[in-house]
PDB file of C-alpha atoms in Angstrom:
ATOM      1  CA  UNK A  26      19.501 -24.116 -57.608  1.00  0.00           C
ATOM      2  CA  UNK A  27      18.730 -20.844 -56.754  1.00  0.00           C
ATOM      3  CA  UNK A  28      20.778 -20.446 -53.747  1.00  0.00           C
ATOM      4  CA  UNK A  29      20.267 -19.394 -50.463  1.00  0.00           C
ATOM      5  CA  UNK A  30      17.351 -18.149 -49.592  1.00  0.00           C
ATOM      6  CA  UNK A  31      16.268 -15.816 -46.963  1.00  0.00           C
ATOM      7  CA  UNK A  32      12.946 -13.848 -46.020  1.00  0.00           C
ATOM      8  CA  UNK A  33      11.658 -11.452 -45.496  1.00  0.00           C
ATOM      9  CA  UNK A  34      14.748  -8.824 -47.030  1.00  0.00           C
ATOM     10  CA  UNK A  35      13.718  -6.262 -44.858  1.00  0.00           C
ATOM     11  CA  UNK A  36      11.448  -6.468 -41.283  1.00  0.00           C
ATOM     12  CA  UNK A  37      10.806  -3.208 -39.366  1.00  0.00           C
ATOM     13  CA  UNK A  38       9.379  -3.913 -36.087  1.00  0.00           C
ATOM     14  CA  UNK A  39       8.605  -2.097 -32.413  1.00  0.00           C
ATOM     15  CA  UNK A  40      11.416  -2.709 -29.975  1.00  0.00           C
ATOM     16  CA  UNK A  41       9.107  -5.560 -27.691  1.00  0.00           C
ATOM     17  CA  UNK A  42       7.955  -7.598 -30.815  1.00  0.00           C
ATOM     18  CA  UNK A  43       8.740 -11.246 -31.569  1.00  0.00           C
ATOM     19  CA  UNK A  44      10.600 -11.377 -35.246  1.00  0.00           C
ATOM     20  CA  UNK A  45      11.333 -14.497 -36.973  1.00  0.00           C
ATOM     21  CA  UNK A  46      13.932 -14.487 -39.889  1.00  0.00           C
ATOM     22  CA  UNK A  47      13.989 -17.551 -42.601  1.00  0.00           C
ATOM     23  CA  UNK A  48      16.288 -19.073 -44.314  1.00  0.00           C
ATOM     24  CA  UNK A  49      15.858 -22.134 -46.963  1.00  0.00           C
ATOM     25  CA  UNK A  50      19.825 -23.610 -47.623  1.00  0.00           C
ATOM     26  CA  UNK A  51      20.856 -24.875 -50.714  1.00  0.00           C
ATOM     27  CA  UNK A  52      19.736 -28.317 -51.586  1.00  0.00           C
ATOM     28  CA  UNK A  53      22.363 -31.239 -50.296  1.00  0.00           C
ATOM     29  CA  UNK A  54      24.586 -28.451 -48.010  1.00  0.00           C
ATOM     30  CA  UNK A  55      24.789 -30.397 -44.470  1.00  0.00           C
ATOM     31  CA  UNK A  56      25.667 -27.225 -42.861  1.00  0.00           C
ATOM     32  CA  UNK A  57      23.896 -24.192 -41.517  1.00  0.00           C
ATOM     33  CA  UNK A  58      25.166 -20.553 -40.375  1.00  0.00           C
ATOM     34  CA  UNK A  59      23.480 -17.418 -38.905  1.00  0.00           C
ATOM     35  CA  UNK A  60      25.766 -15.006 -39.324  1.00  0.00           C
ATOM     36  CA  UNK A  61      25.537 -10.898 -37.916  1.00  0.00           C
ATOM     37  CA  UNK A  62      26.036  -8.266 -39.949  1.00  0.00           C
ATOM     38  CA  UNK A  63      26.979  -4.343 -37.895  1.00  0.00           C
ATOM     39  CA  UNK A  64      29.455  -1.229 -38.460  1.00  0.00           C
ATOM     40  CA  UNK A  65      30.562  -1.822 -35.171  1.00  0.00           C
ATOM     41  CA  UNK A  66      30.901  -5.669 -34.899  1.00  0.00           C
ATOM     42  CA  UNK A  67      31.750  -6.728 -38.787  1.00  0.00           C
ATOM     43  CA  UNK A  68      29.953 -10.264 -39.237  1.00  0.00           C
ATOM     44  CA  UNK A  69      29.830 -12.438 -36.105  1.00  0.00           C
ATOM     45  CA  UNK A  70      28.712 -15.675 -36.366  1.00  0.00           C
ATOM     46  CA  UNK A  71      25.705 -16.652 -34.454  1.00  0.00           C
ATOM     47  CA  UNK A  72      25.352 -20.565 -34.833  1.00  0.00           C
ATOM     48  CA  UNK A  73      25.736 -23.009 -37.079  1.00  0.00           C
ATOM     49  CA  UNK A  74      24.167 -26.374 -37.628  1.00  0.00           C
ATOM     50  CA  UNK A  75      25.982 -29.803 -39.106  1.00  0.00           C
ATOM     51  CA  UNK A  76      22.780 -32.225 -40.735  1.00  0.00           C
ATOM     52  CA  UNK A  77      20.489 -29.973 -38.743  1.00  0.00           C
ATOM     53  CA  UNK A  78      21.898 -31.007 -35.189  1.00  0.00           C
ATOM     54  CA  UNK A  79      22.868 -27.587 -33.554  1.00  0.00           C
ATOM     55  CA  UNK A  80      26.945 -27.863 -33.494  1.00  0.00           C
ATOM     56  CA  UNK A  81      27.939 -24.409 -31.725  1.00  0.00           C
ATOM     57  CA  UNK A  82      25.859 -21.519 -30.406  1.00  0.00           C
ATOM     58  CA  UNK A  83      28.009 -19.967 -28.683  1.00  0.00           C
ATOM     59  CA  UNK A  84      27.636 -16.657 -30.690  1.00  0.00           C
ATOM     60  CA  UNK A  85      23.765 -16.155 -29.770  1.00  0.00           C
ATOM     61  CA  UNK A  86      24.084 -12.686 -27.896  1.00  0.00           C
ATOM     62  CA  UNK A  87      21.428 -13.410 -25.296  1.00  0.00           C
ATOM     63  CA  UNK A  88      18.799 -15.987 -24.204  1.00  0.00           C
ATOM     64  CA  UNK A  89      16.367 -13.822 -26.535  1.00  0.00           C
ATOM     65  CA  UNK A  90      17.871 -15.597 -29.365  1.00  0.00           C
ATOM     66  CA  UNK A  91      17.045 -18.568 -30.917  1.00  0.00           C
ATOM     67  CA  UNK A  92      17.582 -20.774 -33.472  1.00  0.00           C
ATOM     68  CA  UNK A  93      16.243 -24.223 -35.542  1.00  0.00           C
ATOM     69  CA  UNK A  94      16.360 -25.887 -37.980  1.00  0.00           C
ATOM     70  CA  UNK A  95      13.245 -28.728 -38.171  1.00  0.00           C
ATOM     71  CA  UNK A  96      14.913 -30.343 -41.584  1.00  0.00           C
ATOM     72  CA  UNK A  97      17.893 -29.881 -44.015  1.00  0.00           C
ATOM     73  CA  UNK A  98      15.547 -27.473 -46.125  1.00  0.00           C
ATOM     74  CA  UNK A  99      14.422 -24.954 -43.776  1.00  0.00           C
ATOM     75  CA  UNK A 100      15.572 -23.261 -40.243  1.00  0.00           C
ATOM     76  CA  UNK A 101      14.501 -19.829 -38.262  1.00  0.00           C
ATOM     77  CA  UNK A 102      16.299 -17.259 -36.037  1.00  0.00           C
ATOM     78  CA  UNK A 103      13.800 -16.046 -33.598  1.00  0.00           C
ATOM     79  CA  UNK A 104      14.145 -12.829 -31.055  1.00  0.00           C
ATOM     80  CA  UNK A 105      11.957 -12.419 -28.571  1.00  0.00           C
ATOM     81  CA  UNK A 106      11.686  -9.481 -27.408  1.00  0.00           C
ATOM     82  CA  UNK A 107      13.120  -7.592 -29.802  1.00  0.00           C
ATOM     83  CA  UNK A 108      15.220  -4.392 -28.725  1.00  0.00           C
ATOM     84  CA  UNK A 109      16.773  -1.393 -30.712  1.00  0.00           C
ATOM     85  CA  UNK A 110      20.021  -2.949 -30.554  1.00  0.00           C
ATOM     86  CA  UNK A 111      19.261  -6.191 -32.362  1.00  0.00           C
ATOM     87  CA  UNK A 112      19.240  -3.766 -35.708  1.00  0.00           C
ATOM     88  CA  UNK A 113      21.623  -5.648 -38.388  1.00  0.00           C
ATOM     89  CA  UNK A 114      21.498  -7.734 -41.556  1.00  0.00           C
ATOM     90  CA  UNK A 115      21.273 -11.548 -40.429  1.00  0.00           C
ATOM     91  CA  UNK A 116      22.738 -13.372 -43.338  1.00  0.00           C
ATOM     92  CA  UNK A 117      22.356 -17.146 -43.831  1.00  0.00           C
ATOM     93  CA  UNK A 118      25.133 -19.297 -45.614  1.00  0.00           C
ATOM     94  CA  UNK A 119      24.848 -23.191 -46.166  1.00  0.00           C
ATOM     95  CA  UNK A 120      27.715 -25.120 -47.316  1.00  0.00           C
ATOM     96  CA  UNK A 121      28.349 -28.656 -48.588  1.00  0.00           C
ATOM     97  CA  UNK A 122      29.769 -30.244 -45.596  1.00  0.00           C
ATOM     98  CA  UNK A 123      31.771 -28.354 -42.525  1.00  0.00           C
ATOM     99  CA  UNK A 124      35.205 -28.734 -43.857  1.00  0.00           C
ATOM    100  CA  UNK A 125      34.222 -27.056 -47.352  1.00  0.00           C
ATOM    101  CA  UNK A 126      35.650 -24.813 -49.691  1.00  0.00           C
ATOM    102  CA  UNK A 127      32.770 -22.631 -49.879  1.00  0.00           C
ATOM    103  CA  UNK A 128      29.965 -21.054 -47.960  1.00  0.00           C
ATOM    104  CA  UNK A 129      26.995 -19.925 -50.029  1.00  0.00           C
ATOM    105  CA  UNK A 130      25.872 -16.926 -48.447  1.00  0.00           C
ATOM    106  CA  UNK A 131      22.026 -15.434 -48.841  1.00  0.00           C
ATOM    107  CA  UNK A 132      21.304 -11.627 -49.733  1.00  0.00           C
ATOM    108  CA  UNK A 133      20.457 -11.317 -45.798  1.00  0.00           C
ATOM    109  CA  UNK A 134      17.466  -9.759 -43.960  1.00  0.00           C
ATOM    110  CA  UNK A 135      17.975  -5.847 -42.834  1.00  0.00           C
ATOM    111  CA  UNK A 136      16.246  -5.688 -39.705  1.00  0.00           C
ATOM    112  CA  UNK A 137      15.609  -2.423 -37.681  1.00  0.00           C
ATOM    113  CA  UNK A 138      13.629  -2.404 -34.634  1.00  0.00           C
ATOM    114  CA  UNK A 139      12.288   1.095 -33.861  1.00  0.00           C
TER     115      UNK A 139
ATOM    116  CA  UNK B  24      39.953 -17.378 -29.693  1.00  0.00           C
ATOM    117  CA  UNK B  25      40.951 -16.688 -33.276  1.00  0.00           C
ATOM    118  CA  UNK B  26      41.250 -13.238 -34.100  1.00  0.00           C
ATOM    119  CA  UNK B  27      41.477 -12.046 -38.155  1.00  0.00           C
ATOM    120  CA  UNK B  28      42.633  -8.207 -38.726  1.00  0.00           C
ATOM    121  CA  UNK B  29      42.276  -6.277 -41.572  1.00  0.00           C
ATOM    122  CA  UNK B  30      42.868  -2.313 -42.824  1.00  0.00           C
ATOM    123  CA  UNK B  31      39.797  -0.348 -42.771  1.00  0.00           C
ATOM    124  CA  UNK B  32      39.854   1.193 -45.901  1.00  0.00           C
ATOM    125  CA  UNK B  33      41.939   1.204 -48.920  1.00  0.00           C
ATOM    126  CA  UNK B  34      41.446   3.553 -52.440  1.00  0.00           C
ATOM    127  CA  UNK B  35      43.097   2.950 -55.830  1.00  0.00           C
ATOM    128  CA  UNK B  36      42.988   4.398 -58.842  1.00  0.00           C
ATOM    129  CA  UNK B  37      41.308   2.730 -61.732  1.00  0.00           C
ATOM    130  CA  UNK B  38      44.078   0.204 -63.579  1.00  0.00           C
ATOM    131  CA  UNK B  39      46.396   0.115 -60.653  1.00  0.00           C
ATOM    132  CA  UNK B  40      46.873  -2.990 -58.657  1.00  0.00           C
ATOM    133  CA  UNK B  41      45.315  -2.794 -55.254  1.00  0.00           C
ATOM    134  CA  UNK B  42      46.620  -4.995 -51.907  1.00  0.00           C
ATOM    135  CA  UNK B  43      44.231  -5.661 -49.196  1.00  0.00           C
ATOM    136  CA  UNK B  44      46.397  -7.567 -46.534  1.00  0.00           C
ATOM    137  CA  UNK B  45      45.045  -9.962 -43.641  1.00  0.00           C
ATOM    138  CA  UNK B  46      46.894 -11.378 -40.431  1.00  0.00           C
ATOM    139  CA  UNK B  47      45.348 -14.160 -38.242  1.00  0.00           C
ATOM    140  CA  UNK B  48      46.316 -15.480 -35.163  1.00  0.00           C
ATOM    141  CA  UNK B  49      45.745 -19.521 -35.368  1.00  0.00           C
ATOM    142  CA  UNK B  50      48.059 -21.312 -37.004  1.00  0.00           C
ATOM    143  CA  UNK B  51      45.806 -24.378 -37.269  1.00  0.00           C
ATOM    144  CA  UNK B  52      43.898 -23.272 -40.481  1.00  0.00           C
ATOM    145  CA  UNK B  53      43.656 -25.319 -43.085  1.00  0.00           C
ATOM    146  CA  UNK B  54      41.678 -23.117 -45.380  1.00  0.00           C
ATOM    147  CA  UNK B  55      41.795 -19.384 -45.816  1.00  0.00           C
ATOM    148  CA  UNK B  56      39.268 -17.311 -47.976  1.00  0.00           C
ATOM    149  CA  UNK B  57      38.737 -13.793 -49.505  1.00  0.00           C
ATOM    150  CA  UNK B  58      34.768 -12.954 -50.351  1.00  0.00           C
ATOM    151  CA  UNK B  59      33.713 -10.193 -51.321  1.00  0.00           C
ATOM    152  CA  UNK B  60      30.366  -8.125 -50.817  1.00  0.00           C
ATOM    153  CA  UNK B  61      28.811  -5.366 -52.826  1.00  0.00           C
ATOM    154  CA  UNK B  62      26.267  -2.986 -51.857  1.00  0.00           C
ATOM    155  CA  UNK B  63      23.297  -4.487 -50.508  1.00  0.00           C
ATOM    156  CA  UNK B  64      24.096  -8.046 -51.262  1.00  0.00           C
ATOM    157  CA  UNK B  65      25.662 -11.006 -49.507  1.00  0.00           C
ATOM    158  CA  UNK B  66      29.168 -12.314 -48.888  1.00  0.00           C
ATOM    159  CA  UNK B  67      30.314 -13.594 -52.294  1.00  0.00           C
ATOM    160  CA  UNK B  68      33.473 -16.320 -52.384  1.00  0.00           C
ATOM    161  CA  UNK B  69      36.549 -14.851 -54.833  1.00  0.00           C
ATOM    162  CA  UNK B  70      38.782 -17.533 -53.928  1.00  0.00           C
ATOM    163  CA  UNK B  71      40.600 -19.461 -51.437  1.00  0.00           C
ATOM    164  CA  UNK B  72      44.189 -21.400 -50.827  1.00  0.00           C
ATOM    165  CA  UNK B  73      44.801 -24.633 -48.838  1.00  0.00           C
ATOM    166  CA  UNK B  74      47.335 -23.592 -46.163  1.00  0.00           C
ATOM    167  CA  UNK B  75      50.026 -25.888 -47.802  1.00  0.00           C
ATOM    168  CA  UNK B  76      50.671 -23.621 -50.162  1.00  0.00           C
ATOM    169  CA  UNK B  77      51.979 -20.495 -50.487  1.00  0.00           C
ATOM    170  CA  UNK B  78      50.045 -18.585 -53.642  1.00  0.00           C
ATOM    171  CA  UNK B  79      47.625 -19.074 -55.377  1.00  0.00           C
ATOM    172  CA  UNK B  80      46.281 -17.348 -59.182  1.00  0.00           C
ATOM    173  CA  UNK B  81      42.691 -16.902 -60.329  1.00  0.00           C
ATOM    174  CA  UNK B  82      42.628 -14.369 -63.490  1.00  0.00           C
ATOM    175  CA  UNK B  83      43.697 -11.245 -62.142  1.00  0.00           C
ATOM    176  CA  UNK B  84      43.514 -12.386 -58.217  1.00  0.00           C
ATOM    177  CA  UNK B  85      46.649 -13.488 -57.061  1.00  0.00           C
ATOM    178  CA  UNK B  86      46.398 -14.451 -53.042  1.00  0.00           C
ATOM    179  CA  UNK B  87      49.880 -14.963 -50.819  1.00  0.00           C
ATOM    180  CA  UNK B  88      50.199 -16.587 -47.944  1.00  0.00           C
ATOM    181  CA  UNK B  89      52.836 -16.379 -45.311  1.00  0.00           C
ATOM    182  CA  UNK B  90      52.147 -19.240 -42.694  1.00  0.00           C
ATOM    183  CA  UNK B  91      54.681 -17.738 -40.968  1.00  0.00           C
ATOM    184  CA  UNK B  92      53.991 -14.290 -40.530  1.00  0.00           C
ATOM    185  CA  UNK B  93      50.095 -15.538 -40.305  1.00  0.00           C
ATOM    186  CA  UNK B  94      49.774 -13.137 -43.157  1.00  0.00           C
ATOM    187  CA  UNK B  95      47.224 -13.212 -46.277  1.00  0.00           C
ATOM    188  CA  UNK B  96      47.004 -11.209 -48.941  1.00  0.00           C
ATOM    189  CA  UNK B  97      45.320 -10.441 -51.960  1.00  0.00           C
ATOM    190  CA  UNK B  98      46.246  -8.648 -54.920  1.00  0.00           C
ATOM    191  CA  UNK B  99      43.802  -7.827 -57.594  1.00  0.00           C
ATOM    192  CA  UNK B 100      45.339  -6.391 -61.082  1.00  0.00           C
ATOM    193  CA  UNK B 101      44.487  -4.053 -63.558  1.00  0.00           C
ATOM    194  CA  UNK B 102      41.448  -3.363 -60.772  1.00  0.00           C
ATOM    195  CA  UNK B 103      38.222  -1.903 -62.181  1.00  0.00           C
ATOM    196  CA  UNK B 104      35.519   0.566 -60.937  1.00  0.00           C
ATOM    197  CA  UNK B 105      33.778  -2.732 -60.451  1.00  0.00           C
ATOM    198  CA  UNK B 106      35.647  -4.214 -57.981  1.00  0.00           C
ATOM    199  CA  UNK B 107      34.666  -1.445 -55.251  1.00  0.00           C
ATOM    200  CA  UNK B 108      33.174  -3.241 -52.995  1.00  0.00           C
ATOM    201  CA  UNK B 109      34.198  -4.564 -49.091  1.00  0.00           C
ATOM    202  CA  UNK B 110      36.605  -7.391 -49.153  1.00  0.00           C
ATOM    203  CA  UNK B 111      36.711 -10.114 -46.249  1.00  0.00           C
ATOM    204  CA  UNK B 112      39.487 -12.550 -45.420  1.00  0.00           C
ATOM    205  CA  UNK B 113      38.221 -15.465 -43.432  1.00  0.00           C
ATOM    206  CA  UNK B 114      39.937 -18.196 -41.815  1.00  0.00           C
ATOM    207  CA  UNK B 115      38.428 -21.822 -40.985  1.00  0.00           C
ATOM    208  CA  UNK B 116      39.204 -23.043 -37.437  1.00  0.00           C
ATOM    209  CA  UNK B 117      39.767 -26.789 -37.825  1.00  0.00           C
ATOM    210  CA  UNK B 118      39.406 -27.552 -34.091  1.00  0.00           C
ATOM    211  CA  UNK B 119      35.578 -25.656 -34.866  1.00  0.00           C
ATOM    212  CA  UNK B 120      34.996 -25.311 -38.072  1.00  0.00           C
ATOM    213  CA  UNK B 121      33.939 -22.248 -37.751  1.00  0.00           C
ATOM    214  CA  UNK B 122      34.061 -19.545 -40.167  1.00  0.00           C
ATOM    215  CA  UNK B 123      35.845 -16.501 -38.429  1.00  0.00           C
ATOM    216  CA  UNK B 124      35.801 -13.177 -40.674  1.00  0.00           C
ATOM    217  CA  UNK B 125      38.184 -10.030 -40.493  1.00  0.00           C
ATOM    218  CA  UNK B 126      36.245  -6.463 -40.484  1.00  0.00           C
ATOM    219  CA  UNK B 127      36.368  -5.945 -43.832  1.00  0.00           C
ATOM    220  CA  UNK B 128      38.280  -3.660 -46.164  1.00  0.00           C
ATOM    221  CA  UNK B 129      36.488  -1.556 -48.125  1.00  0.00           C
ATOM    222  CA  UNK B 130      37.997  -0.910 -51.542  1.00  0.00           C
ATOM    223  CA  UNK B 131      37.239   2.080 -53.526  1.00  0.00           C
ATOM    224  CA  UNK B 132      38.709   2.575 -56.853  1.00  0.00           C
ATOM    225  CA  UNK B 133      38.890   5.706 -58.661  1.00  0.00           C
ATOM    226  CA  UNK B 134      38.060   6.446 -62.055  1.00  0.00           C
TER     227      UNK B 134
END
């Protein structure tokens, strides 16, 4: 497998713009995370899915952000509008099952929004 | 909420043994991780310890736990211009399951 997938690497976009960030899991992980990546915050976890079924969102900053997943291979973080302060690397992790000894994190996508 | 603290920074010199050091704050946890992430690249699991026990030895990664003390620890020997990189403990919630990470401790290890 060749792990966790996420596109594009890097997105620079005007503060306004709608920006959609991908993420493809590992094949047979039941669960999802969006995690956020900042010097000021660390990594903050955004939401996480269990079998695709949002579980907790509870980290998305603002009604701006959103999240799916449509089946176990695929799901999207959306913000809409963007704004300056949204710049971070968004990582994606998958693991086997929620009570699991591993998360497989993706490289993440560096976004900046000028 | 659960709340994971770790040192900033931390520099060693090449062969030492460095000790990057992690406290939590729920006792519930039933798993507790270091990862590790390089320049440019994602989180990366070193290893982890069930909270029944107290250490735990991978190679030259030796990881304490002190359920008392909520502390976590992990020791890396003989550590290597390699092994710069930012360390993260994380602790799983098991009233959640969620994944909560410390701030990272950067390790930088000089030749």
């Amino acid at each position: 497998d060749a792990g966790v997938i996420q596109s594009p690497r890097h997105e620079v976009t005007e503060m306004g713009q709608e920006v959609t960030l991908r993420c493809k899991p590992i094949s047979g992980h039941n669960s999802l995370f969006w995690y956020r990546q900042t010097m000021m915050r660390g990594l903050e976890l955004l939401i996480y899915f269990n079998n695709n079924v949002p579980i907790d969102d509870s980290g998305m900053p603002e009604d701006r952000f959103s999240a799916k997943m449509p089946n176990a291979s695929f799901s999207t973080l959306k913000i809409q509008p963007s704004e300056p302060r949204d710049s971070a690397v968004y990582f994606c992790a998958s693991s086997l099952d929620r009570q699991t000894t591993e998360a497989f994190f993706g490289q993440g996508t560096r976004l900046t929004v000028v | 909420g659960e709340d994971v603290e770790q040192s900033l920074f931390l520099s060693v010199r090449e062969g030492d043994s460095s000790v990057i050091n992690c406290t939590y704050t729920d006792s519930s946890s039933t798993y507790l991780y270091w990862y590790k992430q390089e320049p440019g690249a994602g989180l990366q699991l070193l290893t982890y310890i069930f909270s029944n026990m107290d250490m735990k030895q991978d190679q030259r990664l030796t990881v304490l736990l002190n359920k008392k003390d909520k502390h976590l620890s992990l020791r890396i020997a003989d550590t290597q211009t390699g092994d710069s990189a930012i360390y993260f403990c994380a602790v799983l919630m098991d009233s959640s399951y969620k994944l909560i990470f410390g701030s990272g401790t950067r390790l930088l290890v000089r030749p």
